[in-house]
C-alpha cells in the first residue's frame, strides 16, 4: 500500500500545473494562491472532523514558545505558492518540475550548515546533477537574447519557489517534536491564506474576470484537496516505504507533469528539457538524506 500511496501522491501533485491552466482565465495568480490555501484549510478541517481529532491541549502553550517555526513555515509556503502560481500562469503547465530539484538542493544545504549533517559523496553529486539539470532546462537550446526575454526569469521564479518549499519542510521538521503534524499544517496554511488575501485583494485580481466555468471550479476544489490532503497521504506512505524508494517514487511526478502538458495543452517538450529532467531526477535520487527525510515525513503539500 505504501508504494501505491506514494505513486498516488506523485500523480496528485503532477496536476498542479493543469489546475493553474484551468483557473488562470478567470482568476489572477495571487488569487489562485489564496484559493489554494483557503480551500486546502477547508479540506484539512474536514479531515479533522472525519477523524474526530481535536487540537492537542498543549498546542497553545507550544505555539507560544515555538511560534517562529510556524511563522517561518507559513511565510515560506506562501512565497513558494505565490511564485509557482505566478510562473505557471505565464508559462507552460509543466514548468514547476524545476521546483523539486531546487527544493532538494536547499534542504541539503540547510541540513549541512544549520543541522550539521554530514554530506556524503552521493549527496554532493546529487546537488551538482540537480543544478546542471536546472541549467539545462532553463537554457532549452535558446539563444542568450531569448533566455533574457523570459525563459530565465520563469526558471528563476521556479527555483526560488522550490527553495521556499524546502524552507517550509525545514520548518515542519523543527516544529514536528512540539506539534501534531495535522495541527501544525492547519495553523501554517491558515496563516498563509491570511497573508495571501491582501495581496490578492490589492493587486486587483480578487474578483474573477468572468463567471468561472465547471472546469475552473473543479480545479479549485482539487487544488485545495492536493494542498490540504496530499501531505497527509505522503506522510502515511513514508511510514510504509523504504526511504531510498521514496525519492524514486516522488520523482515520477515530473514525468506525469510533462505528460499532462503534452496531452491536455499540446505543449512541446524539447530534448533539452527531457535531458535536464532525467539529470535532476537522478540528482534527487542520489541527494536525498534518508535520515533527515525520516524526521521530515510530510515532504510536499
mmCIF file of C-alpha atoms in Angstrom:
data_model
loop_
_atom_site.group_PDB
_atom_site.id
_atom_site.type_symbol
_atom_site.label_atom_id
_atom_site.label_comp_id
_atom_site.label_asym_id
_atom_site.label_seq_id
_atom_site.Cartn_x
_atom_site.Cartn_y
_atom_site.Cartn_z
ATOM 1 C CA UNK A 1 0.000 0.000 0.000
ATOM 2 C CA UNK A 2 2.887 2.370 0.720
ATOM 3 C CA UNK A 3 4.079 2.187 -2.882
ATOM 4 C CA UNK A 4 0.545 2.804 -4.135
ATOM 5 C CA UNK A 5 0.176 5.797 -1.805
ATOM 6 C CA UNK A 6 3.488 7.328 -2.957
ATOM 7 C CA UNK A 7 2.587 6.934 -6.626
ATOM 8 C CA UNK A 8 -0.852 8.375 -5.874
ATOM 9 C CA UNK A 9 0.724 11.423 -4.192
ATOM 10 C CA UNK A 10 3.082 11.921 -7.138
ATOM 11 C CA UNK A 11 0.122 11.667 -9.502
ATOM 12 C CA UNK A 12 -1.933 14.117 -7.429
ATOM 13 C CA UNK A 13 0.752 16.805 -7.352
ATOM 14 C CA UNK A 14 1.537 16.384 -11.049
ATOM 15 C CA UNK A 15 -1.801 18.042 -11.881
ATOM 16 C CA UNK A 16 -0.776 21.326 -10.211
ATOM 17 C CA UNK A 17 0.140 22.995 -13.477
ATOM 18 C CA UNK A 18 -3.026 21.674 -15.107
ATOM 19 C CA UNK A 19 -5.128 23.242 -12.345
ATOM 20 C CA UNK A 20 -3.487 26.636 -12.810
ATOM 21 C CA UNK A 21 -4.073 26.477 -16.562
ATOM 22 C CA UNK A 22 -7.784 25.879 -15.931
ATOM 23 C CA UNK A 23 -8.126 28.581 -13.257
ATOM 24 C CA UNK A 24 -5.993 31.383 -14.715
ATOM 25 C CA UNK A 25 -8.506 32.532 -17.400
ATOM 26 C CA UNK A 26 -10.759 33.614 -14.520
ATOM 27 C CA UNK A 27 -8.509 34.492 -11.564
ATOM 28 C CA UNK A 28 -5.154 36.207 -11.102
ATOM 29 C CA UNK A 29 -2.164 34.194 -9.891
ATOM 30 C CA UNK A 30 -2.308 35.877 -6.467
ATOM 31 C CA UNK A 31 -5.966 34.895 -6.124
ATOM 32 C CA UNK A 32 -5.128 31.346 -7.178
ATOM 33 C CA UNK A 33 -2.662 31.249 -4.290
ATOM 34 C CA UNK A 34 -5.301 32.422 -1.820
ATOM 35 C CA UNK A 35 -7.846 29.912 -3.133
ATOM 36 C CA UNK A 36 -5.298 27.120 -2.936
ATOM 37 C CA UNK A 37 -4.595 27.811 0.739
ATOM 38 C CA UNK A 38 -8.155 28.588 1.835
ATOM 39 C CA UNK A 39 -9.676 25.533 0.150
ATOM 40 C CA UNK A 40 -6.773 23.461 1.466
ATOM 41 C CA UNK A 41 -7.598 24.611 5.002
ATOM 42 C CA UNK A 42 -11.219 23.587 4.430
ATOM 43 C CA UNK A 43 -10.093 20.090 3.413
ATOM 44 C CA UNK A 44 -7.874 19.836 6.498
ATOM 45 C CA UNK A 45 -10.773 20.862 8.748
ATOM 46 C CA UNK A 46 -12.932 18.245 7.058
ATOM 47 C CA UNK A 47 -10.219 15.650 7.676
ATOM 48 C CA UNK A 48 -10.089 16.579 11.363
ATOM 49 C CA UNK A 49 -13.881 16.311 11.564
ATOM 50 C CA UNK A 50 -13.922 12.890 9.896
ATOM 51 C CA UNK A 51 -11.180 11.663 12.207
ATOM 52 C CA UNK A 52 -12.856 13.364 15.179
ATOM 53 C CA UNK A 53 -9.452 14.721 16.107
ATOM 54 C CA UNK A 54 -9.326 17.712 18.388
ATOM 55 C CA UNK A 55 -6.383 20.069 18.622
ATOM 56 C CA UNK A 56 -3.878 18.917 21.209
ATOM 57 C CA UNK A 57 -4.270 20.512 24.630
ATOM 58 C CA UNK A 58 -0.681 21.720 24.640
ATOM 59 C CA UNK A 59 -0.947 23.397 21.218
ATOM 60 C CA UNK A 60 -1.305 26.959 22.512
ATOM 61 C CA UNK A 61 1.458 26.599 25.076
ATOM 62 C CA UNK A 62 3.802 25.083 22.489
ATOM 63 C CA UNK A 63 2.800 27.718 19.927
ATOM 64 C CA UNK A 64 3.711 30.497 22.362
ATOM 65 C CA UNK A 65 7.208 29.016 22.687
ATOM 66 C CA UNK A 66 7.851 27.731 19.173
ATOM 67 C CA UNK A 67 5.859 30.194 17.055
ATOM 68 C CA UNK A 68 8.895 31.113 14.904
ATOM 69 C CA UNK A 69 8.742 27.667 13.262
ATOM 70 C CA UNK A 70 5.039 28.072 12.482
ATOM 71 C CA UNK A 71 5.564 31.591 11.145
ATOM 72 C CA UNK A 72 8.576 30.533 9.070
ATOM 73 C CA UNK A 73 6.598 27.666 7.591
ATOM 74 C CA UNK A 74 3.620 29.893 6.775
ATOM 75 C CA UNK A 75 5.686 32.637 5.129
ATOM 76 C CA UNK A 76 7.905 30.253 3.162
ATOM 77 C CA UNK A 77 4.957 28.220 1.866
ATOM 78 C CA UNK A 78 3.116 31.414 0.936
ATOM 79 C CA UNK A 79 6.063 32.642 -1.108
ATOM 80 C CA UNK A 80 6.532 29.190 -2.638
ATOM 81 C CA UNK A 81 2.981 29.029 -3.983
ATOM 82 C CA UNK A 82 2.884 32.732 -4.885
ATOM 83 C CA UNK A 83 5.946 32.345 -7.113
ATOM 84 C CA UNK A 84 4.935 28.968 -8.512
ATOM 85 C CA UNK A 85 1.400 30.025 -9.415
ATOM 86 C CA UNK A 86 2.628 33.279 -10.965
ATOM 87 C CA UNK A 87 5.108 31.407 -13.148
ATOM 88 C CA UNK A 88 2.552 28.741 -14.128
ATOM 89 C CA UNK A 89 0.106 31.496 -15.109
ATOM 90 C CA UNK A 90 2.684 32.793 -17.590
ATOM 91 C CA UNK A 91 4.471 29.705 -18.862
ATOM 92 C CA UNK A 92 3.777 26.074 -19.656
ATOM 93 C CA UNK A 93 1.868 23.753 -17.327
ATOM 94 C CA UNK A 94 4.904 21.594 -16.509
ATOM 95 C CA UNK A 95 7.280 24.427 -15.628
ATOM 96 C CA UNK A 96 7.043 23.659 -11.914
ATOM 97 C CA UNK A 97 9.090 20.488 -12.375
ATOM 98 C CA UNK A 98 12.021 22.785 -11.559
ATOM 99 C CA UNK A 99 10.802 23.246 -8.000
ATOM 100 C CA UNK A 100 11.734 19.699 -6.977
ATOM 101 C CA UNK A 101 15.488 19.863 -7.639
ATOM 102 C CA UNK A 102 15.670 23.357 -6.120
ATOM 103 C CA UNK A 103 13.899 22.023 -3.027
ATOM 104 C CA UNK A 104 16.350 19.140 -2.700
ATOM 105 C CA UNK A 105 19.365 21.440 -3.058
ATOM 106 C CA UNK A 106 18.212 23.900 -0.376
ATOM 107 C CA UNK A 107 17.291 21.058 2.002
ATOM 108 C CA UNK A 108 20.733 19.546 1.572
ATOM 109 C CA UNK A 109 22.401 22.899 2.259
ATOM 110 C CA UNK A 110 20.196 23.633 5.280
ATOM 111 C CA UNK A 111 20.949 20.203 6.683
ATOM 112 C CA UNK A 112 24.674 20.673 6.218
ATOM 113 C CA UNK A 113 25.029 24.234 7.542
ATOM 114 C CA UNK A 114 22.247 24.536 10.136
ATOM 115 C CA UNK A 115 21.711 20.964 11.318
ATOM 116 C CA UNK A 116 25.369 19.954 10.973
ATOM 117 C CA UNK A 117 24.508 16.863 8.925
ATOM 118 C CA UNK A 118 27.439 15.304 7.102
ATOM 119 C CA UNK A 119 27.280 15.403 3.309
ATOM 120 C CA UNK A 120 28.070 12.168 1.513
ATOM 121 C CA UNK A 121 29.717 11.977 -1.891
ATOM 122 C CA UNK A 122 26.404 10.838 -3.368
ATOM 123 C CA UNK A 123 24.653 13.924 -1.974
ATOM 124 C CA UNK A 124 27.281 16.250 -3.433
ATOM 125 C CA UNK A 125 26.952 14.549 -6.819
ATOM 126 C CA UNK A 126 23.161 14.778 -6.477
ATOM 127 C CA UNK A 127 23.300 18.534 -5.845
ATOM 128 C CA UNK A 128 25.569 19.029 -8.853
ATOM 129 C CA UNK A 129 23.256 16.991 -11.091
ATOM 130 C CA UNK A 130 20.231 18.976 -9.889
ATOM 131 C CA UNK A 131 21.930 22.282 -10.632
ATOM 132 C CA UNK A 132 23.053 21.076 -14.072
ATOM 133 C CA UNK A 133 19.534 19.797 -14.812
ATOM 134 C CA UNK A 134 18.031 23.169 -13.868
ATOM 135 C CA UNK A 135 20.531 24.992 -16.065
ATOM 136 C CA UNK A 136 19.863 22.653 -18.995
ATOM 137 C CA UNK A 137 16.088 23.117 -18.769
ATOM 138 C CA UNK A 138 16.483 26.889 -18.360
ATOM 139 C CA UNK A 139 18.681 27.030 -21.435
ATOM 140 C CA UNK A 140 16.452 24.739 -23.558
ATOM 141 C CA UNK A 141 18.607 25.395 -26.600
ATOM 142 C CA UNK A 142 17.705 29.098 -26.686
ATOM 143 C CA UNK A 143 19.949 31.989 -27.547
ATOM 144 C CA UNK A 144 21.095 34.335 -24.790
ATOM 145 C CA UNK A 145 18.690 37.022 -26.014
ATOM 146 C CA UNK A 146 15.721 34.620 -25.954
ATOM 147 C CA UNK A 147 16.616 33.488 -22.445
ATOM 148 C CA UNK A 148 16.819 37.049 -21.157
ATOM 149 C CA UNK A 149 13.393 37.821 -22.658
ATOM 150 C CA UNK A 150 11.521 35.428 -20.406
ATOM 151 C CA UNK A 151 12.818 31.889 -20.035
ATOM 152 C CA UNK A 152 15.458 32.785 -17.472
ATOM 153 C CA UNK A 153 13.017 34.802 -15.349
ATOM 154 C CA UNK A 154 10.490 31.947 -15.222
ATOM 155 C CA UNK A 155 13.218 29.473 -14.278
ATOM 156 C CA UNK A 156 14.373 31.792 -11.508
ATOM 157 C CA UNK A 157 10.805 32.040 -10.172
ATOM 158 C CA UNK A 158 10.500 28.257 -10.064
ATOM 159 C CA UNK A 159 13.890 27.859 -8.401
ATOM 160 C CA UNK A 160 13.008 30.421 -5.729
ATOM 161 C CA UNK A 161 9.656 28.689 -5.256
ATOM 162 C CA UNK A 162 11.391 25.352 -4.747
ATOM 163 C CA UNK A 163 13.806 26.902 -2.272
ATOM 164 C CA UNK A 164 10.915 28.373 -0.282
ATOM 165 C CA UNK A 165 9.213 24.966 -0.324
ATOM 166 C CA UNK A 166 12.416 23.495 1.082
ATOM 167 C CA UNK A 167 12.413 26.061 3.889
ATOM 168 C CA UNK A 168 8.808 25.045 4.630
ATOM 169 C CA UNK A 169 9.901 21.420 5.032
ATOM 170 C CA UNK A 170 12.727 22.591 7.299
ATOM 171 C CA UNK A 171 10.180 24.479 9.433
ATOM 172 C CA UNK A 172 7.971 21.372 9.546
ATOM 173 C CA UNK A 173 10.913 19.328 10.756
ATOM 174 C CA UNK A 174 11.752 21.809 13.519
ATOM 175 C CA UNK A 175 8.079 22.001 14.592
ATOM 176 C CA UNK A 176 7.457 18.237 14.478
ATOM 177 C CA UNK A 177 8.597 17.471 18.072
ATOM 178 C CA UNK A 178 6.151 20.002 19.524
ATOM 179 C CA UNK A 179 3.013 19.744 17.368
ATOM 180 C CA UNK A 180 0.750 17.182 15.794
ATOM 181 C CA UNK A 181 1.535 17.391 12.071
ATOM 182 C CA UNK A 182 -2.115 17.961 11.170
ATOM 183 C CA UNK A 183 -2.442 20.800 13.693
ATOM 184 C CA UNK A 184 0.800 22.489 12.660
ATOM 185 C CA UNK A 185 -0.009 22.360 8.959
ATOM 186 C CA UNK A 186 -3.526 23.622 9.587
ATOM 187 C CA UNK A 187 -2.055 26.540 11.517
ATOM 188 C CA UNK A 188 0.600 27.322 8.894
ATOM 189 C CA UNK A 189 -1.789 27.058 5.936
ATOM 190 C CA UNK A 190 -4.322 29.285 7.709
ATOM 191 C CA UNK A 191 -1.623 31.919 8.229
ATOM 192 C CA UNK A 192 -0.545 31.528 4.597
ATOM 193 C CA UNK A 193 -4.132 32.103 3.460
ATOM 194 C CA UNK A 194 -4.310 35.262 5.594
ATOM 195 C CA UNK A 195 -1.017 36.512 4.129
ATOM 196 C CA UNK A 196 -2.157 35.870 0.554
ATOM 197 C CA UNK A 197 -5.582 37.522 0.944
ATOM 198 C CA UNK A 198 -4.486 41.213 0.968
ATOM 199 C CA UNK A 199 -2.103 40.589 -1.944
ATOM 200 C CA UNK A 200 -4.961 39.133 -3.987
ATOM 201 C CA UNK A 201 -7.282 41.975 -2.960
ATOM 202 C CA UNK A 202 -4.985 44.926 -3.571
ATOM 203 C CA UNK A 203 -3.468 43.528 -6.767
ATOM 204 C CA UNK A 204 -6.835 43.998 -8.426
ATOM 205 C CA UNK A 205 -7.374 40.324 -9.179
ATOM 206 C CA UNK A 206 -9.654 39.404 -6.291
ATOM 207 C CA UNK A 207 -12.795 39.066 -8.417
ATOM 208 C CA UNK A 208 -12.955 36.771 -11.460
ATOM 209 C CA UNK A 209 -12.818 38.433 -14.861
ATOM 210 C CA UNK A 210 -15.719 36.220 -15.932
ATOM 211 C CA UNK A 211 -18.047 33.699 -14.254
ATOM 212 C CA UNK A 212 -15.914 30.583 -13.589
ATOM 213 C CA UNK A 213 -16.905 27.512 -15.565
ATOM 214 C CA UNK A 214 -17.267 23.996 -14.191
ATOM 215 C CA UNK A 215 -13.659 23.072 -15.046
ATOM 216 C CA UNK A 216 -12.371 26.070 -13.101
ATOM 217 C CA UNK A 217 -14.470 25.269 -10.023
ATOM 218 C CA UNK A 218 -13.413 21.616 -10.073
ATOM 219 C CA UNK A 219 -9.772 22.651 -10.473
ATOM 220 C CA UNK A 220 -10.020 24.971 -7.437
ATOM 221 C CA UNK A 221 -11.533 22.190 -5.326
ATOM 222 C CA UNK A 222 -8.910 19.699 -6.478
ATOM 223 C CA UNK A 223 -6.039 22.161 -5.988
ATOM 224 C CA UNK A 224 -7.113 22.715 -2.407
ATOM 225 C CA UNK A 225 -7.517 18.978 -1.877
ATOM 226 C CA UNK A 226 -3.954 18.310 -3.019
ATOM 227 C CA UNK A 227 -2.644 21.138 -0.854
ATOM 228 C CA UNK A 228 -4.531 20.065 2.251
ATOM 229 C CA UNK A 229 -4.710 16.271 1.996
ATOM 230 C CA UNK A 230 -1.705 15.438 -0.165
ATOM 231 C CA UNK A 231 0.779 15.878 2.687
ATOM 232 C CA UNK A 232 -1.244 13.528 4.905
ATOM 233 C CA UNK A 233 -1.173 10.683 2.371
ATOM 234 C CA UNK A 234 2.506 11.319 1.778
ATOM 235 C CA UNK A 235 3.301 11.163 5.486
ATOM 236 C CA UNK A 236 1.308 7.934 5.768
ATOM 237 C CA UNK A 237 3.075 6.395 2.779
ATOM 238 C CA UNK A 238 6.541 7.224 4.075
ATOM 239 C CA UNK A 239 5.936 5.028 7.121
ATOM 240 C CA UNK A 240 5.423 2.043 4.807
ATOM 241 C CA UNK A 241 8.065 2.500 2.094
ATOM 242 C CA UNK A 242 11.878 2.249 2.394
ATOM 243 C CA UNK A 243 13.394 5.718 2.263
ATOM 244 C CA UNK A 244 15.518 5.020 -0.800
ATOM 245 C CA UNK A 245 12.306 4.230 -2.719
ATOM 246 C CA UNK A 246 10.529 7.413 -1.605
ATOM 247 C CA UNK A 247 12.785 9.632 -3.727
ATOM 248 C CA UNK A 248 12.299 7.419 -6.779
ATOM 249 C CA UNK A 249 8.526 7.291 -6.448
ATOM 250 C CA UNK A 250 8.150 11.020 -5.742
ATOM 251 C CA UNK A 251 10.313 11.884 -8.738
ATOM 252 C CA UNK A 252 7.770 10.297 -11.080
ATOM 253 C CA UNK A 253 5.714 13.468 -10.554
ATOM 254 C CA UNK A 254 7.805 15.370 -13.082
ATOM 255 C CA UNK A 255 7.189 12.785 -15.818
ATOM 256 C CA UNK A 256 3.441 12.865 -15.138
ATOM 257 C CA UNK A 257 3.502 16.687 -15.318
ATOM 258 C CA UNK A 258 5.283 16.589 -18.682
ATOM 259 C CA UNK A 259 2.783 14.047 -19.967
ATOM 260 C CA UNK A 260 -0.248 16.158 -18.957
ATOM 261 C CA UNK A 261 1.269 19.212 -20.646
ATOM 262 C CA UNK A 262 1.602 17.323 -23.925
ATOM 263 C CA UNK A 263 -1.777 15.544 -23.752
ATOM 264 C CA UNK A 264 -4.005 18.327 -22.424
ATOM 265 C CA UNK A 265 -2.404 21.527 -23.727
ATOM 266 C CA UNK A 266 -0.314 20.242 -26.661
ATOM 267 C CA UNK A 267 2.826 21.799 -25.181
ATOM 268 C CA UNK A 268 6.142 20.883 -26.752
ATOM 269 C CA UNK A 269 8.878 19.167 -24.755
ATOM 270 C CA UNK A 270 12.338 19.547 -26.255
ATOM 271 C CA UNK A 271 15.217 17.100 -25.967
ATOM 272 C CA UNK A 272 16.947 19.619 -23.674
ATOM 273 C CA UNK A 273 14.044 19.564 -21.235
ATOM 274 C CA UNK A 274 13.960 15.763 -21.257
ATOM 275 C CA UNK A 275 17.708 15.547 -20.687
ATOM 276 C CA UNK A 276 17.591 18.111 -17.897
ATOM 277 C CA UNK A 277 14.647 16.326 -16.274
ATOM 278 C CA UNK A 278 16.401 12.951 -16.270
ATOM 279 C CA UNK A 279 19.524 14.622 -14.913
ATOM 280 C CA UNK A 280 17.873 16.294 -11.938
ATOM 281 C CA UNK A 281 15.729 13.240 -11.155
ATOM 282 C CA UNK A 282 18.949 11.252 -10.827
ATOM 283 C CA UNK A 283 20.273 14.082 -8.675
ATOM 284 C CA UNK A 284 17.219 13.920 -6.396
ATOM 285 C CA UNK A 285 17.585 10.162 -6.009
ATOM 286 C CA UNK A 286 21.273 10.455 -5.150
ATOM 287 C CA UNK A 287 20.941 13.549 -2.999
ATOM 288 C CA UNK A 288 18.183 12.548 -0.603
ATOM 289 C CA UNK A 289 19.321 12.453 3.025
ATOM 290 C CA UNK A 290 17.478 9.399 4.314
ATOM 291 C CA UNK A 291 17.953 10.205 7.989
ATOM 292 C CA UNK A 292 16.651 13.753 7.568
ATOM 293 C CA UNK A 293 13.725 12.619 5.449
ATOM 294 C CA UNK A 294 12.609 10.147 8.099
ATOM 295 C CA UNK A 295 12.221 13.038 10.536
ATOM 296 C CA UNK A 296 10.515 15.269 7.977
ATOM 297 C CA UNK A 297 7.858 12.908 6.704
ATOM 298 C CA UNK A 298 5.466 15.432 5.085
ATOM 299 C CA UNK A 299 7.763 16.323 2.228
ATOM 300 C CA UNK A 300 5.168 18.070 -0.055
ATOM 301 C CA UNK A 301 1.936 19.768 0.486
#
